[in-house]
Amino acid sequence: MTTRRAIPQQVARRFVLGRQGLWPGRRWEGVGGTEQAMRAVENLQLDPLNITARSQDLMLHARVAGYQPEGWQALAYGERRFFDWGGWLAVRPMEELPYFRSYMREAARHPELVSWAETHAGVLDEMRAVLRERGPVSNRDFETKERARVSSYRGRKDSAVALYHLWRVGEAMISGRERFERSYDLTERIAPAELVREAPRDEAERFMVLKAVAFHGLHDGSRCFPMPGPTKVGPTRQRLAELVADGLVSEVTVEGQRGTHYLLTRELPLLDELMRGCVPAAWRPLGETTLDAVTFLAPLDPVSARGRATKLFGFDYVWEVYKPQAQRRWGYYVLPILYGDALVARADLKLDRTSGTLQVLGFWLEDPATGDDAAFGAALGRGLANLQRFVGADKLDLAAVRPVALRKEARLAARAALA
């Protein structure tokens, strides 16, 4: 393949979806499959909201057959194969720790953190001693009445903010979670000794740019988000140019999109297969395809979050959960709906735990004609049945699905799938 080869928009979509494990269907299962999916995602972003299910669990449900909520935690906190860290909170493979520790050291030198540490040196020393003597510990282990009150996004007790600080600068790591609340322990008790080191900055920065390319599948050359690498476009593109020269990254252009895009050179054979109209053998699904059953994408899924839905699919998607109600166009917890290799609709979903009902509070088709497609109606029903089973709901409320014929088709398919 020559440098800067032009690829069609559909091939770009399929490449990004496929390498993320979303197309043409679920190809992983079990604990081993969950680990494969977590590695393919590159950054499993964590979010505490549990409206239908937590975003990280929806991401893995979309990729792993038979995945159960919080299944990722056994791999992260039980087997210590992954760790979570960062202001942009995500789970990454444990062997990547030295590269992230380079940025933990940088965080420790940040003026705000330095100032806080100097002002609260006493409570930091206290928490270090507590971790040595009692770890792991969580914020709930400290009585509010016995702690100094603080005003912080990270907690209302000095102990909570001190533990967070130690985690942020790499002295502590997350030992486990209960209802998403962290428990902390000393880093040396969690990570293998050979990984408790800081990679040289140049090495770490190259790694982060490579990881950003892998995370996006096709990287547009913007800053290194969400990795803590170069924070500006210029340094990121300089690193990309070095990686291209070293043969680790290749350049292409994408039909309908401006500028050069970058992908890992080792993944060019996958792109070649897609260009020939083939599905790579490693991507073949275990059962249903995304044409058989739609997939509800998590609000923080990397293929659609942060403007990617517009670039890849021409689908205007913004997660509105943090917008004031009056400013929401769609709803509180709206999820994009993947059908085949396209985003064709969105649904505002909620699990009513009191009645055990998975509720479709709102439903919007991108193209009204899709509502007349019986095959889509059946796929919608099967996808809803998959989600209902996943969240453990007893009932399914489809009252908001329109048109009526589509709702009937979806209801019939969902009942058949659950029978």
PDB file of N, CA and C in Angstrom, residues 353-395:
ATOM      1  N   ARG A 353     -35.532   0.262  38.173  1.00  0.00           N
ATOM      2  CA  ARG A 353     -35.197  -0.881  39.014  1.00  0.00           C
ATOM      3  C   ARG A 353     -36.330  -1.259  39.962  1.00  0.00           C
ATOM      4  N   THR A 354     -37.220  -0.330  40.251  1.00  0.00           N
ATOM      5  CA  THR A 354     -38.354  -0.631  41.120  1.00  0.00           C
ATOM      6  C   THR A 354     -39.306  -1.617  40.453  1.00  0.00           C
ATOM      7  N   SER A 355     -39.602  -1.367  39.182  1.00  0.00           N
ATOM      8  CA  SER A 355     -40.541  -2.242  38.465  1.00  0.00           C
ATOM      9  C   SER A 355     -39.833  -3.296  37.619  1.00  0.00           C
ATOM     10  N   GLY A 356     -38.500  -3.212  37.540  1.00  0.00           N
ATOM     11  CA  GLY A 356     -37.757  -4.162  36.724  1.00  0.00           C
ATOM     12  C   GLY A 356     -38.018  -3.992  35.242  1.00  0.00           C
ATOM     13  N   THR A 357     -38.171  -2.724  34.805  1.00  0.00           N
ATOM     14  CA  THR A 357     -38.535  -2.450  33.412  1.00  0.00           C
ATOM     15  C   THR A 357     -37.432  -1.672  32.707  1.00  0.00           C
ATOM     16  N   LEU A 358     -37.023  -2.166  31.552  1.00  0.00           N
ATOM     17  CA  LEU A 358     -36.147  -1.398  30.673  1.00  0.00           C
ATOM     18  C   LEU A 358     -37.037  -0.499  29.832  1.00  0.00           C
ATOM     19  N   GLN A 359     -36.922   0.805  30.044  1.00  0.00           N
ATOM     20  CA  GLN A 359     -37.817   1.762  29.408  1.00  0.00           C
ATOM     21  C   GLN A 359     -37.124   2.470  28.244  1.00  0.00           C
ATOM     22  N   VAL A 360     -37.812   2.533  27.126  1.00  0.00           N
ATOM     23  CA  VAL A 360     -37.391   3.385  26.019  1.00  0.00           C
ATOM     24  C   VAL A 360     -38.168   4.687  26.177  1.00  0.00           C
ATOM     25  N   LEU A 361     -37.525   5.705  26.725  1.00  0.00           N
ATOM     26  CA  LEU A 361     -38.203   6.973  27.021  1.00  0.00           C
ATOM     27  C   LEU A 361     -38.321   7.859  25.786  1.00  0.00           C
ATOM     28  N   GLY A 362     -37.444   7.636  24.828  1.00  0.00           N
ATOM     29  CA  GLY A 362     -37.469   8.411  23.586  1.00  0.00           C
ATOM     30  C   GLY A 362     -36.781   7.617  22.500  1.00  0.00           C
ATOM     31  N   PHE A 363     -37.195   7.826  21.260  1.00  0.00           N
ATOM     32  CA  PHE A 363     -36.631   7.071  20.144  1.00  0.00           C
ATOM     33  C   PHE A 363     -36.692   7.946  18.902  1.00  0.00           C
ATOM     34  N   TRP A 364     -35.548   8.063  18.199  1.00  0.00           N
ATOM     35  CA  TRP A 364     -35.484   8.931  17.036  1.00  0.00           C
ATOM     36  C   TRP A 364     -34.723   8.235  15.909  1.00  0.00           C
ATOM     37  N   LEU A 365     -35.330   8.171  14.746  1.00  0.00           N
ATOM     38  CA  LEU A 365     -34.682   7.622  13.556  1.00  0.00           C
ATOM     39  C   LEU A 365     -33.969   8.734  12.804  1.00  0.00           C
ATOM     40  N   GLU A 366     -32.787   8.449  12.254  1.00  0.00           N
ATOM     41  CA  GLU A 366     -32.104   9.410  11.412  1.00  0.00           C
ATOM     42  C   GLU A 366     -32.853   9.596  10.101  1.00  0.00           C
ATOM     43  N   ASP A 367     -33.312   8.495   9.530  1.00  0.00           N
ATOM     44  CA  ASP A 367     -34.058   8.502   8.273  1.00  0.00           C
ATOM     45  C   ASP A 367     -35.409   7.855   8.529  1.00  0.00           C
ATOM     46  N   PRO A 368     -36.508   8.588   8.394  1.00  0.00           N
ATOM     47  CA  PRO A 368     -37.828   8.008   8.657  1.00  0.00           C
ATOM     48  C   PRO A 368     -38.092   6.722   7.884  1.00  0.00           C
ATOM     49  N   ALA A 369     -37.468   6.573   6.711  1.00  0.00           N
ATOM     50  CA  ALA A 369     -37.700   5.376   5.906  1.00  0.00           C
ATOM     51  C   ALA A 369     -37.231   4.109   6.617  1.00  0.00           C
ATOM     52  N   THR A 370     -36.269   4.250   7.522  1.00  0.00           N
ATOM     53  CA  THR A 370     -35.787   3.083   8.263  1.00  0.00           C
ATOM     54  C   THR A 370     -36.914   2.461   9.080  1.00  0.00           C
ATOM     55  N   GLY A 371     -37.867   3.276   9.478  1.00  0.00           N
ATOM     56  CA  GLY A 371     -38.989   2.778  10.263  1.00  0.00           C
ATOM     57  C   GLY A 371     -39.901   1.839   9.496  1.00  0.00           C
ATOM     58  N   ASP A 372     -39.795   1.841   8.158  1.00  0.00           N
ATOM     59  CA  ASP A 372     -40.612   0.957   7.332  1.00  0.00           C
ATOM     60  C   ASP A 372     -39.895  -0.345   6.999  1.00  0.00           C
ATOM     61  N   ASP A 373     -38.678  -0.504   7.499  1.00  0.00           N
ATOM     62  CA  ASP A 373     -37.853  -1.670   7.186  1.00  0.00           C
ATOM     63  C   ASP A 373     -38.096  -2.749   8.229  1.00  0.00           C
ATOM     64  N   ALA A 374     -38.789  -3.832   7.827  1.00  0.00           N
ATOM     65  CA  ALA A 374     -39.107  -4.911   8.767  1.00  0.00           C
ATOM     66  C   ALA A 374     -37.850  -5.565   9.319  1.00  0.00           C
ATOM     67  N   ALA A 375     -36.790  -5.646   8.501  1.00  0.00           N
ATOM     68  CA  ALA A 375     -35.541  -6.255   8.960  1.00  0.00           C
ATOM     69  C   ALA A 375     -34.928  -5.419  10.085  1.00  0.00           C
ATOM     70  N   PHE A 376     -35.016  -4.096   9.946  1.00  0.00           N
ATOM     71  CA  PHE A 376     -34.518  -3.250  11.028  1.00  0.00           C
ATOM     72  C   PHE A 376     -35.371  -3.428  12.277  1.00  0.00           C
ATOM     73  N   GLY A 377     -36.670  -3.500  12.126  1.00  0.00           N
ATOM     74  CA  GLY A 377     -37.547  -3.694  13.281  1.00  0.00           C
ATOM     75  C   GLY A 377     -37.191  -4.956  14.043  1.00  0.00           C
ATOM     76  N   ALA A 378     -36.936  -6.043  13.312  1.00  0.00           N
ATOM     77  CA  ALA A 378     -36.564  -7.288  13.965  1.00  0.00           C
ATOM     78  C   ALA A 378     -35.206  -7.158  14.658  1.00  0.00           C
ATOM     79  N   ALA A 379     -34.251  -6.487  13.997  1.00  0.00           N
ATOM     80  CA  ALA A 379     -32.928  -6.295  14.594  1.00  0.00           C
ATOM     81  C   ALA A 379     -33.011  -5.414  15.835  1.00  0.00           C
ATOM     82  N   LEU A 380     -33.874  -4.404  15.800  1.00  0.00           N
ATOM     83  CA  LEU A 380     -34.079  -3.539  16.956  1.00  0.00           C
ATOM     84  C   LEU A 380     -34.611  -4.350  18.129  1.00  0.00           C
ATOM     85  N   GLY A 381     -35.595  -5.208  17.855  1.00  0.00           N
ATOM     86  CA  GLY A 381     -36.157  -6.031  18.926  1.00  0.00           C
ATOM     87  C   GLY A 381     -35.122  -6.966  19.530  1.00  0.00           C
ATOM     88  N   ARG A 382     -34.317  -7.591  18.684  1.00  0.00           N
ATOM     89  CA  ARG A 382     -33.301  -8.512  19.209  1.00  0.00           C
ATOM     90  C   ARG A 382     -32.240  -7.759  20.021  1.00  0.00           C
ATOM     91  N   GLY A 383     -31.870  -6.569  19.537  1.00  0.00           N
ATOM     92  CA  GLY A 383     -30.904  -5.774  20.289  1.00  0.00           C
ATOM     93  C   GLY A 383     -31.445  -5.354  21.644  1.00  0.00           C
ATOM     94  N   LEU A 384     -32.722  -4.985  21.685  1.00  0.00           N
ATOM     95  CA  LEU A 384     -33.349  -4.621  22.957  1.00  0.00           C
ATOM     96  C   LEU A 384     -33.444  -5.830  23.884  1.00  0.00           C
ATOM     97  N   ALA A 385     -33.718  -6.991  23.318  1.00  0.00           N
ATOM     98  CA  ALA A 385     -33.762  -8.215  24.132  1.00  0.00           C
ATOM     99  C   ALA A 385     -32.392  -8.511  24.723  1.00  0.00           C
ATOM    100  N   ASN A 386     -31.346  -8.334  23.930  1.00  0.00           N
ATOM    101  CA  ASN A 386     -29.991  -8.534  24.439  1.00  0.00           C
ATOM    102  C   ASN A 386     -29.700  -7.593  25.598  1.00  0.00           C
ATOM    103  N   LEU A 387     -30.109  -6.341  25.439  1.00  0.00           N
ATOM    104  CA  LEU A 387     -29.868  -5.352  26.487  1.00  0.00           C
ATOM    105  C   LEU A 387     -30.721  -5.644  27.715  1.00  0.00           C
ATOM    106  N   GLN A 388     -31.978  -6.044  27.500  1.00  0.00           N
ATOM    107  CA  GLN A 388     -32.860  -6.378  28.620  1.00  0.00           C
ATOM    108  C   GLN A 388     -32.274  -7.521  29.442  1.00  0.00           C
ATOM    109  N   ARG A 389     -31.787  -8.537  28.754  1.00  0.00           N
ATOM    110  CA  ARG A 389     -31.178  -9.676  29.451  1.00  0.00           C
ATOM    111  C   ARG A 389     -29.932  -9.230  30.213  1.00  0.00           C
ATOM    112  N   PHE A 390     -29.149  -8.366  29.598  1.00  0.00           N
ATOM    113  CA  PHE A 390     -27.902  -7.902  30.206  1.00  0.00           C
ATOM    114  C   PHE A 390     -28.147  -7.145  31.497  1.00  0.00           C
ATOM    115  N   VAL A 391     -29.144  -6.256  31.505  1.00  0.00           N
ATOM    116  CA  VAL A 391     -29.383  -5.428  32.695  1.00  0.00           C
ATOM    117  C   VAL A 391     -30.298  -6.118  33.700  1.00  0.00           C
ATOM    118  N   GLY A 392     -30.802  -7.293  33.345  1.00  0.00           N
ATOM    119  CA  GLY A 392     -31.627  -8.059  34.272  1.00  0.00           C
ATOM    120  C   GLY A 392     -33.040  -7.536  34.432  1.00  0.00           C
ATOM    121  N   ALA A 393     -33.586  -6.898  33.389  1.00  0.00           N
ATOM    122  CA  ALA A 393     -34.953  -6.380  33.458  1.00  0.00           C
ATOM    123  C   ALA A 393     -35.960  -7.489  33.182  1.00  0.00           C
ATOM    124  N   ASP A 394     -37.094  -7.410  33.854  1.00  0.00           N
ATOM    125  CA  ASP A 394     -38.171  -8.384  33.642  1.00  0.00           C
ATOM    126  C   ASP A 394     -39.084  -7.965  32.498  1.00  0.00           C
ATOM    127  N   LYS A 395     -39.179  -6.657  32.277  1.00  0.00           N
ATOM    128  CA  LYS A 395     -40.125  -6.142  31.286  1.00  0.00           C
ATOM    129  C   LYS A 395     -39.437  -5.130  30.377  1.00  0.00           C
TER     130      LYS A 395
END
